[in-house]
mmCIF file of C-alpha atoms and ligand atoms in Angstrom:
data_model
loop_
_atom_site.group_PDB
_atom_site.id
_atom_site.type_symbol
_atom_site.label_atom_id
_atom_site.label_comp_id
_atom_site.label_asym_id
_atom_site.label_seq_id
_atom_site.Cartn_x
_atom_site.Cartn_y
_atom_site.Cartn_z
ATOM 1 C CA MET A 16 -1.157 8.842 -22.860
ATOM 2 C CA PHE A 17 2.602 9.286 -23.207
ATOM 3 C CA THR A 18 4.485 9.144 -26.494
ATOM 4 C CA TYR A 19 7.698 7.276 -27.195
ATOM 5 C CA ASP A 20 9.523 10.605 -27.558
ATOM 6 C CA GLN A 21 8.285 11.908 -24.222
ATOM 7 C CA ILE A 22 9.428 8.786 -22.407
ATOM 8 C CA ALA A 23 12.747 8.799 -24.300
ATOM 9 C CA GLU A 24 13.325 12.416 -23.247
ATOM 10 C CA ILE A 25 12.798 11.583 -19.580
ATOM 11 C CA LEU A 26 15.003 8.513 -19.775
ATOM 12 C CA SER A 27 17.801 10.518 -21.395
ATOM 13 C CA HIS A 28 18.409 12.079 -17.969
ATOM 14 C CA PHE A 29 19.298 8.727 -16.411
ATOM 15 C CA SER A 30 22.496 6.949 -17.337
ATOM 16 C CA THR A 31 21.625 3.409 -18.282
ATOM 17 C CA ALA A 32 23.431 0.855 -20.393
ATOM 18 C CA GLY A 33 22.068 0.204 -23.872
ATOM 19 C CA ARG A 34 19.573 1.838 -26.180
ATOM 20 C CA PHE A 35 15.980 2.650 -25.211
ATOM 21 C CA ALA A 36 13.729 0.316 -27.197
ATOM 22 C CA GLY A 37 10.186 0.694 -25.903
ATOM 23 C CA PHE A 38 7.843 0.926 -22.934
ATOM 24 C CA THR A 39 4.649 -0.651 -21.640
ATOM 25 C CA PRO A 40 2.347 0.903 -19.056
ATOM 26 C CA ILE A 41 1.786 -1.148 -15.901
ATOM 27 C CA ASP A 42 -1.783 -0.575 -14.842
ATOM 28 C CA GLU A 43 -1.379 -1.080 -11.106
ATOM 29 C CA GLY A 44 -1.997 1.387 -8.338
ATOM 30 C CA HIS A 45 -4.405 4.267 -8.005
ATOM 31 C CA ILE A 46 -1.842 7.039 -7.654
ATOM 32 C CA ASN A 47 1.373 6.977 -9.731
ATOM 33 C CA ASN A 48 1.883 6.152 -13.431
ATOM 34 C CA THR A 49 4.211 3.212 -13.947
ATOM 35 C CA PHE A 50 5.980 1.866 -17.042
ATOM 36 C CA LYS A 51 8.233 -1.057 -17.792
ATOM 37 C CA VAL A 52 10.960 0.260 -20.079
ATOM 38 C CA GLU A 53 13.150 -1.842 -22.308
ATOM 39 C CA TYR A 54 16.756 -1.217 -23.277
ATOM 40 C CA ARG A 55 18.661 -3.220 -25.846
ATOM 41 C CA VAL A 56 22.258 -4.103 -25.055
ATOM 42 C CA GLY A 57 23.520 -5.958 -28.119
ATOM 43 C CA GLU A 58 21.123 -8.880 -28.523
ATOM 44 C CA ARG A 59 19.887 -8.682 -24.975
ATOM 45 C CA SER A 60 16.970 -6.760 -23.456
ATOM 46 C CA ILE A 61 17.228 -5.276 -20.013
ATOM 47 C CA TYR A 62 14.363 -3.655 -18.162
ATOM 48 C CA HIS A 63 13.795 -0.849 -15.681
ATOM 49 C CA LEU A 64 10.739 0.535 -13.971
ATOM 50 C CA LEU A 65 9.917 4.142 -14.782
ATOM 51 C CA GLN A 66 7.459 5.942 -12.584
ATOM 52 C CA GLN A 67 5.785 9.307 -12.742
ATOM 53 C CA ILE A 68 5.216 10.392 -9.167
ATOM 54 C CA ASN A 69 1.846 11.929 -8.443
ATOM 55 C CA THR A 70 2.974 15.187 -6.854
ATOM 56 C CA ASP A 71 -0.597 16.215 -6.040
ATOM 57 C CA VAL A 72 -0.462 13.348 -3.552
ATOM 58 C CA PHE A 73 3.252 13.398 -2.716
ATOM 59 C CA LYS A 74 3.734 17.112 -2.527
ATOM 60 C CA ASN A 75 7.427 17.118 -1.681
ATOM 61 C CA PRO A 76 9.390 14.858 -4.066
ATOM 62 C CA ASP A 77 12.718 15.744 -2.419
ATOM 63 C CA GLU A 78 11.539 14.432 0.932
ATOM 64 C CA LEU A 79 9.772 11.486 -0.652
ATOM 65 C CA MET A 80 12.862 10.435 -2.554
ATOM 66 C CA ALA A 81 15.121 10.994 0.454
ATOM 67 C CA ASN A 82 12.943 8.485 2.314
ATOM 68 C CA VAL A 83 12.970 5.958 -0.506
ATOM 69 C CA ASP A 84 16.714 6.300 -0.912
ATOM 70 C CA ARG A 85 17.486 5.868 2.786
ATOM 71 C CA VAL A 86 15.131 2.972 3.245
ATOM 72 C CA THR A 87 16.331 1.095 0.167
ATOM 73 C CA ALA A 88 20.011 1.642 1.044
ATOM 74 C CA PHE A 89 19.303 0.318 4.528
ATOM 75 C CA LEU A 90 17.454 -2.701 3.153
ATOM 76 C CA ARG A 91 20.245 -3.349 0.701
ATOM 77 C CA ASP A 92 22.802 -3.631 3.524
ATOM 78 C CA LYS A 93 20.485 -5.925 5.468
ATOM 79 C CA ILE A 94 19.921 -8.160 2.462
ATOM 80 C CA ILE A 95 23.640 -8.414 1.724
ATOM 81 C CA ALA A 96 24.345 -9.241 5.378
ATOM 82 C CA GLU A 97 21.702 -11.981 5.211
ATOM 83 C CA GLY A 98 23.327 -13.406 2.078
ATOM 84 C CA GLY A 99 20.468 -12.354 -0.211
ATOM 85 C CA ASP A 100 20.468 -10.761 -3.654
ATOM 86 C CA PRO A 101 20.008 -6.970 -3.318
ATOM 87 C CA GLU A 102 19.264 -6.600 -7.032
ATOM 88 C CA ARG A 103 16.103 -8.656 -6.634
ATOM 89 C CA GLU A 104 15.141 -8.272 -3.007
ATOM 90 C CA THR A 105 14.807 -4.523 -2.837
ATOM 91 C CA LEU A 106 14.002 -1.668 -5.136
ATOM 92 C CA TYR A 107 16.513 1.144 -5.582
ATOM 93 C CA CYS A 108 16.467 4.325 -7.620
ATOM 94 C CA LYS A 109 18.982 5.197 -10.312
ATOM 95 C CA PRO A 110 20.718 8.578 -10.150
ATOM 96 C CA ALA A 111 19.719 11.253 -12.649
ATOM 97 C CA ASP A 112 21.949 13.840 -14.335
ATOM 98 C CA ASN A 113 20.825 16.555 -11.885
ATOM 99 C CA GLY A 114 22.434 14.695 -8.985
ATOM 100 C CA LYS A 115 19.055 13.671 -7.585
ATOM 101 C CA LYS A 116 17.134 10.424 -7.763
ATOM 102 C CA TYR A 117 14.388 11.952 -9.874
ATOM 103 C CA VAL A 118 13.919 14.484 -12.667
ATOM 104 C CA LEU A 119 11.223 17.031 -13.409
ATOM 105 C CA ASP A 120 9.742 17.130 -16.892
ATOM 106 C CA GLU A 121 8.758 20.342 -18.670
ATOM 107 C CA LYS A 122 5.361 20.262 -16.969
ATOM 108 C CA GLY A 123 6.994 20.028 -13.560
ATOM 109 C CA LYS A 124 6.059 16.368 -13.082
ATOM 110 C CA ALA A 125 8.547 14.189 -11.188
ATOM 111 C CA TRP A 126 9.905 10.924 -12.624
ATOM 112 C CA ARG A 127 12.143 8.237 -11.138
ATOM 113 C CA LEU A 128 13.760 5.111 -12.497
ATOM 114 C CA TYR A 129 13.799 1.911 -10.434
ATOM 115 C CA ASN A 130 15.420 -1.456 -11.031
ATOM 116 C CA PHE A 131 12.972 -3.926 -12.531
ATOM 117 C CA VAL A 132 12.678 -7.195 -10.639
ATOM 118 C CA GLY A 133 12.375 -9.661 -13.517
ATOM 119 C CA ASP A 134 10.886 -13.164 -13.427
ATOM 120 C CA SER A 135 8.443 -12.079 -10.784
ATOM 121 C CA PHE A 136 4.709 -11.519 -10.552
ATOM 122 C CA SER A 137 2.119 -10.204 -8.137
ATOM 123 C CA TYR A 138 -1.380 -11.270 -7.140
ATOM 124 C CA ASN A 139 -4.472 -9.095 -7.260
ATOM 125 C CA SER A 140 -6.441 -11.810 -5.561
ATOM 126 C CA ILE A 141 -5.559 -14.981 -3.729
ATOM 127 C CA ASP A 142 -5.607 -18.284 -5.570
ATOM 128 C CA SER A 143 -4.575 -20.408 -2.622
ATOM 129 C CA PRO A 144 -4.483 -19.666 1.118
ATOM 130 C CA GLU A 145 -0.769 -20.404 1.151
ATOM 131 C CA VAL A 146 -0.132 -17.320 -0.958
ATOM 132 C CA PHE A 147 -1.564 -15.140 1.762
ATOM 133 C CA PHE A 148 0.496 -16.881 4.428
ATOM 134 C CA LYS A 149 3.569 -16.035 2.365
ATOM 135 C CA ALA A 150 2.453 -12.426 1.935
ATOM 136 C CA GLY A 151 2.083 -12.156 5.716
ATOM 137 C CA LYS A 152 5.572 -13.509 6.173
ATOM 138 C CA ALA A 153 6.940 -11.067 3.623
ATOM 139 C CA PHE A 154 5.396 -7.965 5.187
ATOM 140 C CA GLY A 155 6.373 -9.186 8.654
ATOM 141 C CA ARG A 156 9.940 -9.647 7.463
ATOM 142 C CA PHE A 157 9.947 -6.198 5.901
ATOM 143 C CA GLN A 158 8.943 -4.734 9.239
ATOM 144 C CA GLN A 159 11.654 -6.736 10.983
ATOM 145 C CA GLN A 160 14.289 -5.572 8.534
ATOM 146 C CA LEU A 161 13.379 -1.973 9.307
ATOM 147 C CA ALA A 162 13.063 -2.499 13.057
ATOM 148 C CA ASP A 163 16.372 -0.725 13.777
ATOM 149 C CA PHE A 164 16.005 1.904 11.062
ATOM 150 C CA PRO A 165 16.449 5.366 12.638
ATOM 151 C CA SER A 166 12.891 6.593 12.248
ATOM 152 C CA GLU A 167 13.839 10.220 12.947
ATOM 153 C CA LYS A 168 15.508 10.181 9.521
ATOM 154 C CA LEU A 169 12.166 9.667 7.790
ATOM 155 C CA TYR A 170 9.900 12.423 6.609
ATOM 156 C CA GLU A 171 6.187 11.971 6.970
ATOM 157 C CA THR A 172 5.448 11.773 3.239
ATOM 158 C CA ILE A 173 1.707 12.126 3.790
ATOM 159 C CA PRO A 174 0.965 13.485 7.258
ATOM 160 C CA ASP A 175 -1.781 11.705 9.194
ATOM 161 C CA PHE A 176 -1.936 9.006 6.540
ATOM 162 C CA HIS A 177 -3.566 6.432 8.820
ATOM 163 C CA ASN A 178 -5.136 8.852 11.240
ATOM 164 C CA THR A 179 -8.617 7.358 10.954
ATOM 165 C CA ALA A 180 -10.227 10.102 13.043
ATOM 166 C CA LYS A 181 -8.764 12.714 10.698
ATOM 167 C CA ARG A 182 -10.028 10.739 7.710
ATOM 168 C CA TYR A 183 -13.472 10.846 9.266
ATOM 169 C CA ALA A 184 -13.163 14.619 9.774
ATOM 170 C CA ASN A 185 -12.077 14.983 6.129
ATOM 171 C CA LEU A 186 -15.173 13.083 5.062
ATOM 172 C CA MET A 187 -17.409 15.390 7.090
ATOM 173 C CA ASN A 188 -15.676 18.387 5.533
ATOM 174 C CA ALA A 189 -16.218 17.000 2.070
ATOM 175 C CA VAL A 190 -19.893 16.541 2.879
ATOM 176 C CA LYS A 191 -20.117 20.126 4.087
ATOM 177 C CA ASN A 192 -18.381 21.534 0.996
ATOM 178 C CA ASN A 193 -20.146 19.142 -1.356
ATOM 179 C CA ARG A 194 -17.890 20.192 -4.216
ATOM 180 C CA SER A 195 -19.360 17.774 -6.737
ATOM 181 C CA GLY A 196 -22.971 18.046 -5.608
ATOM 182 C CA ARG A 197 -22.905 14.294 -4.955
ATOM 183 C CA ALA A 198 -23.396 14.323 -1.180
ATOM 184 C CA ALA A 199 -27.149 13.847 -1.410
ATOM 185 C CA ASN A 200 -26.620 10.497 -3.224
ATOM 186 C CA VAL A 201 -24.662 9.045 -0.358
ATOM 187 C CA GLU A 202 -26.600 9.709 2.817
ATOM 188 C CA ARG A 203 -26.661 6.028 3.718
ATOM 189 C CA GLU A 204 -22.895 5.748 3.326
ATOM 190 C CA ILE A 205 -22.287 8.888 5.384
ATOM 191 C CA THR A 206 -24.509 7.468 8.131
ATOM 192 C CA PHE A 207 -22.542 4.212 8.070
ATOM 193 C CA ALA A 208 -19.319 6.128 8.748
ATOM 194 C CA HIS A 209 -20.979 8.390 11.302
ATOM 195 C CA GLU A 210 -22.251 5.427 13.322
ATOM 196 C CA ARG A 211 -18.638 4.273 13.738
ATOM 197 C CA ARG A 212 -17.241 7.685 14.495
ATOM 198 C CA ASP A 213 -16.166 6.914 18.079
ATOM 199 C CA GLU A 214 -14.144 3.937 16.924
ATOM 200 C CA THR A 215 -12.039 6.026 14.560
ATOM 201 C CA TYR A 216 -10.037 7.280 17.585
ATOM 202 C CA LEU A 217 -9.198 3.886 18.999
ATOM 203 C CA LEU A 218 -5.846 3.089 17.375
ATOM 204 C CA LEU A 219 -4.615 6.604 17.836
ATOM 205 C CA GLY A 220 -5.751 6.562 21.465
ATOM 206 C CA LYS A 221 -3.808 3.393 22.174
ATOM 207 C CA THR A 222 -0.740 5.000 20.599
ATOM 208 C CA LEU A 223 -0.996 8.109 22.729
ATOM 209 C CA THR A 224 -1.237 6.050 25.905
ATOM 210 C CA GLY A 225 1.822 4.073 24.840
ATOM 211 C CA GLU A 226 -0.123 0.819 24.571
ATOM 212 C CA LEU A 227 0.814 0.508 20.899
ATOM 213 C CA PRO A 228 4.401 1.349 19.871
ATOM 214 C CA LEU A 229 5.417 3.466 16.908
ATOM 215 C CA ARG A 230 7.575 1.582 14.405
ATOM 216 C CA VAL A 231 8.763 2.046 10.851
ATOM 217 C CA THR A 232 6.045 0.570 8.691
ATOM 218 C CA HIS A 233 5.115 0.225 5.028
ATOM 219 C CA ASN A 234 1.602 1.647 5.342
ATOM 220 C CA ASP A 235 0.275 0.348 2.008
ATOM 221 C CA THR A 236 0.371 -3.412 2.372
ATOM 222 C CA LYS A 237 -1.832 -4.447 -0.502
ATOM 223 C CA LEU A 238 -1.215 -7.978 -1.670
ATOM 224 C CA ASN A 239 -0.070 -6.679 -5.052
ATOM 225 C CA ASN A 240 2.787 -4.828 -3.378
ATOM 226 C CA VAL A 241 4.571 -8.150 -2.840
ATOM 227 C CA LEU A 242 6.486 -9.527 -5.811
ATOM 228 C CA PHE A 243 6.766 -13.303 -5.955
ATOM 229 C CA ASP A 244 9.547 -15.178 -7.701
ATOM 230 C CA ARG A 245 8.328 -16.972 -10.794
ATOM 231 C CA ALA A 246 10.668 -19.926 -10.316
ATOM 232 C CA THR A 247 10.168 -20.588 -6.603
ATOM 233 C CA GLY A 248 6.753 -19.043 -5.936
ATOM 234 C CA GLU A 249 8.270 -17.380 -2.847
ATOM 235 C CA PRO A 250 7.994 -13.657 -2.045
ATOM 236 C CA VAL A 251 11.054 -11.867 -3.338
ATOM 237 C CA CYS A 252 10.547 -8.107 -2.981
ATOM 238 C CA ILE A 253 8.255 -5.577 -1.317
ATOM 239 C CA VAL A 254 7.421 -2.653 -3.574
ATOM 240 C CA ASP A 255 5.667 0.718 -3.317
ATOM 241 C CA LEU A 256 7.829 2.358 -0.694
ATOM 242 C CA ASP A 257 6.314 5.832 -0.896
ATOM 243 C CA THR A 258 4.513 5.627 2.403
ATOM 244 C CA VAL A 259 7.248 3.960 4.456
ATOM 245 C CA MET A 260 7.259 6.116 7.577
ATOM 246 C CA PRO A 261 6.664 5.856 11.291
ATOM 247 C CA GLY A 262 3.426 4.001 11.910
ATOM 248 C CA LEU A 263 1.820 1.124 13.748
ATOM 249 C CA SER A 264 2.503 -2.517 12.919
ATOM 250 C CA LEU A 265 -1.265 -2.746 12.884
ATOM 251 C CA TYR A 266 -1.612 -0.339 9.976
ATOM 252 C CA ASP A 267 0.328 -2.849 7.934
ATOM 253 C CA PHE A 268 -1.525 -5.800 9.354
ATOM 254 C CA GLY A 269 -4.989 -4.287 9.013
ATOM 255 C CA ASP A 270 -4.525 -2.936 5.516
ATOM 256 C CA ALA A 271 -3.258 -6.297 4.285
ATOM 257 C CA ILE A 272 -6.380 -8.014 5.636
ATOM 258 C CA ARG A 273 -8.612 -5.343 4.125
ATOM 259 C CA PHE A 274 -7.360 -6.112 0.649
ATOM 260 C CA GLY A 275 -6.279 -9.736 0.738
ATOM 261 C CA ALA A 276 -8.839 -11.459 2.978
ATOM 262 C CA ASN A 277 -11.777 -9.944 1.123
ATOM 263 C CA THR A 278 -13.476 -12.617 -0.982
ATOM 264 C CA ALA A 279 -14.119 -9.987 -3.665
ATOM 265 C CA ALA A 280 -12.151 -7.333 -5.504
ATOM 266 C CA GLU A 281 -11.824 -3.835 -4.087
ATOM 267 C CA ASP A 282 -14.275 -2.541 -6.684
ATOM 268 C CA GLU A 283 -16.679 -5.504 -6.925
ATOM 269 C CA ARG A 284 -20.207 -4.276 -7.662
ATOM 270 C CA ASP A 285 -22.019 -7.404 -6.519
ATOM 271 C CA LEU A 286 -21.828 -6.906 -2.762
ATOM 272 C CA SER A 287 -23.071 -10.417 -2.068
ATOM 273 C CA LYS A 288 -19.568 -11.535 -3.068
ATOM 274 C CA VAL A 289 -17.893 -9.363 -0.439
ATOM 275 C CA SER A 290 -16.963 -11.018 2.840
ATOM 276 C CA LEU A 291 -14.067 -11.598 5.183
ATOM 277 C CA ASP A 292 -12.567 -15.036 4.585
ATOM 278 C CA LEU A 293 -11.657 -16.291 8.075
ATOM 279 C CA ASN A 294 -9.295 -18.892 6.717
ATOM 280 C CA LEU A 295 -7.382 -16.224 4.810
ATOM 281 C CA TYR A 296 -7.392 -14.066 7.919
ATOM 282 C CA GLU A 297 -5.793 -16.919 9.824
ATOM 283 C CA GLN A 298 -3.205 -17.552 7.123
ATOM 284 C CA TYR A 299 -2.086 -13.958 7.166
ATOM 285 C CA VAL A 300 -1.981 -13.782 10.961
ATOM 286 C CA ARG A 301 0.177 -16.890 11.031
ATOM 287 C CA GLY A 302 2.507 -15.694 8.272
ATOM 288 C CA PHE A 303 2.901 -12.277 9.864
ATOM 289 C CA LEU A 304 3.535 -13.729 13.344
ATOM 290 C CA THR A 305 6.140 -16.116 11.947
ATOM 291 C CA THR A 306 8.405 -13.228 11.001
ATOM 292 C CA ALA A 307 7.262 -10.231 13.077
ATOM 293 C CA GLY A 308 5.827 -12.100 16.042
ATOM 294 C CA ASP A 309 8.792 -11.884 18.406
ATOM 295 C CA SER A 310 8.691 -8.129 18.395
ATOM 296 C CA LEU A 311 4.913 -7.786 18.722
ATOM 297 C CA SER A 312 3.409 -7.059 22.107
ATOM 298 C CA PRO A 313 0.298 -8.826 23.410
ATOM 299 C CA ALA A 314 -1.550 -5.506 22.966
ATOM 300 C CA GLU A 315 -0.688 -5.447 19.282
ATOM 301 C CA VAL A 316 -1.971 -8.983 18.794
ATOM 302 C CA GLU A 317 -5.091 -8.194 20.781
ATOM 303 C CA THR A 318 -5.766 -5.225 18.498
ATOM 304 C CA MET A 319 -5.362 -7.124 15.221
ATOM 305 C CA PRO A 320 -9.094 -7.577 14.486
ATOM 306 C CA LEU A 321 -9.828 -3.961 15.347
ATOM 307 C CA SER A 322 -7.054 -2.757 13.052
ATOM 308 C CA ALA A 323 -8.417 -4.818 10.153
ATOM 309 C CA LYS A 324 -11.795 -3.232 10.667
ATOM 310 C CA LEU A 325 -10.499 0.312 11.092
ATOM 311 C CA MET A 326 -8.157 0.176 8.100
ATOM 312 C CA THR A 327 -11.109 -1.023 6.013
ATOM 313 C CA LEU A 328 -13.425 1.657 7.385
ATOM 314 C CA GLU A 329 -10.736 4.266 6.779
ATOM 315 C CA CYS A 330 -10.179 3.208 3.196
ATOM 316 C CA GLY A 331 -13.931 3.190 2.561
ATOM 317 C CA MET A 332 -14.201 6.705 3.985
ATOM 318 C CA ARG A 333 -11.339 7.853 1.753
ATOM 319 C CA PHE A 334 -13.074 6.479 -1.346
ATOM 320 C CA LEU A 335 -16.319 8.115 -0.248
ATOM 321 C CA THR A 336 -14.585 11.436 0.426
ATOM 322 C CA ASP A 337 -13.026 11.346 -3.014
ATOM 323 C CA TYR A 338 -16.378 10.518 -4.599
ATOM 324 C CA ILE A 339 -17.927 13.549 -2.903
ATOM 325 C CA ASP A 340 -14.942 15.721 -3.842
ATOM 326 C CA GLY A 341 -15.398 14.743 -7.503
ATOM 327 C CA ASP A 342 -12.683 12.055 -7.919
ATOM 328 C CA VAL A 343 -9.641 14.234 -7.443
ATOM 329 C CA TYR A 344 -7.361 11.780 -5.601
ATOM 330 C CA PHE A 345 -7.728 8.154 -6.705
ATOM 331 C CA ARG A 346 -7.572 7.232 -10.366
ATOM 332 C CA VAL A 347 -11.031 6.085 -11.504
ATOM 333 C CA ALA A 348 -12.075 4.099 -14.557
ATOM 334 C CA TYR A 349 -15.734 5.216 -14.571
ATOM 335 C CA PRO A 350 -17.871 7.829 -12.765
ATOM 336 C CA ASP A 351 -19.051 5.743 -9.783
ATOM 337 C CA HIS A 352 -15.802 3.847 -9.317
ATOM 338 C CA ASN A 353 -14.961 5.436 -5.976
ATOM 339 C CA LEU A 354 -18.492 4.843 -4.731
ATOM 340 C CA ASP A 355 -18.304 1.160 -5.702
ATOM 341 C CA ARG A 356 -14.999 0.911 -3.861
ATOM 342 C CA CYS A 357 -16.561 2.551 -0.818
ATOM 343 C CA HIS A 358 -19.419 0.038 -0.903
ATOM 344 C CA THR A 359 -17.103 -2.982 -0.890
ATOM 345 C CA GLN A 360 -15.124 -1.537 2.014
ATOM 346 C CA PHE A 361 -18.207 -0.812 4.093
ATOM 347 C CA ALA A 362 -19.687 -4.231 3.294
ATOM 348 C CA LEU A 363 -16.439 -5.773 4.473
ATOM 349 C CA VAL A 364 -16.511 -3.715 7.677
ATOM 350 C CA ALA A 365 -20.028 -4.990 8.368
ATOM 351 C CA ASP A 366 -18.912 -8.565 7.802
ATOM 352 C CA MET A 367 -15.900 -8.112 10.088
ATOM 353 C CA GLU A 368 -18.230 -6.838 12.786
ATOM 354 C CA ARG A 369 -20.207 -10.075 12.490
ATOM 355 C CA LYS A 370 -17.050 -12.176 12.653
ATOM 356 C CA PHE A 371 -15.172 -10.128 15.217
ATOM 357 C CA ALA A 372 -15.132 -12.700 18.004
ATOM 358 C CA GLU A 373 -13.841 -15.381 15.644
ATOM 359 C CA MET A 374 -11.124 -13.096 14.325
ATOM 360 C CA ARG A 375 -10.020 -12.467 17.876
ATOM 361 C CA GLU A 376 -9.934 -16.108 18.732
ATOM 362 C CA ILE A 377 -7.885 -16.900 15.629
ATOM 363 C CA SER A 378 -5.203 -14.307 16.299
ATOM 364 C CA GLN A 379 -4.954 -15.193 19.990
ATOM 365 C CA ARG A 380 -4.606 -18.886 19.252
ATOM 366 C CA ALA A 381 -1.988 -18.276 16.566
ATOM 367 C CA TYR A 382 -0.038 -16.047 18.954
ATOM 368 C CA GLU A 383 -0.080 -18.763 21.640
ATOM 369 C CA GLU A 384 1.100 -21.379 19.174
ATOM 370 C CA ILE A 385 3.660 -19.430 17.196
ATOM 371 C CA VAL A 386 5.151 -16.830 19.502
ATOM 372 C CA LYS A 387 4.571 -17.572 23.156
HETATM 373 C C1 LIG B 16 -3.610 3.784 -3.039
HETATM 374 O O1 LIG B 16 -1.780 3.523 -5.489
HETATM 375 P P1 LIG B 16 -1.986 2.359 -4.599
HETATM 376 O O2 LIG B 16 -3.025 1.456 -5.155
HETATM 377 O O3 LIG B 16 -0.726 1.673 -4.230
HETATM 378 C C2 LIG B 16 -3.413 4.542 -1.728
HETATM 379 C C3 LIG B 16 -3.565 3.574 -0.552
HETATM 380 C C4 LIG B 16 -4.924 2.909 -0.601
HETATM 381 C C5 LIG B 16 -5.060 2.198 -1.927
HETATM 382 C C6 LIG B 16 -6.433 1.594 -2.056
HETATM 383 C C7 LIG B 16 -0.600 6.999 -1.446
HETATM 384 O O4 LIG B 16 -2.542 2.898 -3.185
HETATM 385 O O5 LIG B 16 -3.445 4.298 0.648
HETATM 386 O O6 LIG B 16 -5.056 1.984 0.440
HETATM 387 O O7 LIG B 16 -4.843 3.102 -3.035
HETATM 388 N N1 LIG B 16 -2.111 5.161 -1.715
HETATM 389 C C8 LIG B 16 -1.977 6.454 -1.387
HETATM 390 O O8 LIG B 16 -6.423 0.637 -3.037
HETATM 391 O O9 LIG B 16 -2.907 7.164 -1.070
HETATM 392 MG MG1 LIG B 17 0.548 2.508 -2.946
#
């Protein structure tokens, strides 16, 4: 998609040691385009992470990058104070020759250059329950590290990102506009969302009444946004900071369960493979409580199962909306990709509904044992 010369041109605006030697696309994420770029310094190779920001999604790169810069600088200080290695434990953006932390190419697309955390890897699915426990600890720690971050300094990079009721309204709008002519194919799916319409207000409602506190949260806690250290197998760095903004701890909790405790991939076509793994649910709860537990209120713990369900419903509705809109938001690999993703999410919601009482029991018990 991009040529060597195009990438070299973009990189020429960042001052980096060595000579640009090549790039490989990293096929993760549904939004931005990411590349590992190699520089040669004498006999040695050093690497950076180059990213083209999707400005259709992140419409204001100045605000987006101000957020990333503030959050990473804050994390850096925390990590140094804790005796950690800031080069590996947080991302940070390199300055460009325009004085900003990103450049625009000739088509007006925004690019940024991150440090590359070497000798690390991420999981797209869980190979042992312990991995998910560690992921829970890592996202809980991230939230703790940002607990005293001045949230008024953050822009809302995507307004109403986890406003589930708004996501439902967007779906209904998409159905009404039927831009792709696909709405008639998905009546069953629309009904599924419609039947849960009243629930889409619940998290928001509890926020408005003050039952759930606003914090600084990551908001995109997919398992593959945790980098693990190759040598130790321990989490080393949280990535994908574009949606760090004020939110609920439960957005982070619920979204992590949605992705990681599903026994199938997000786009699995055989729905008989989709289910909520209660053991994985428990592992994550326990990991998350180990690091974030002290600051969580009983109401937050009580709402954990609901948040898992609502984050899954929300994501399914977003995939469905995009399918009806004609695949304009999420990157798709084939025509029905968004619909397949919607199906897995809704199947998972249905399974969570069946297992709701058990989920509740698990989080309450873990809270009693770990925090109280
Ligand atoms: C998008 O690009 P990626 O995979 O990190 C999306 C998330 C969704 C996720 C679903 C900015 O994240 O909200 O949960 O896809 N990010 C944005 O896999 O919309
Ligand atoms: Mg993301």
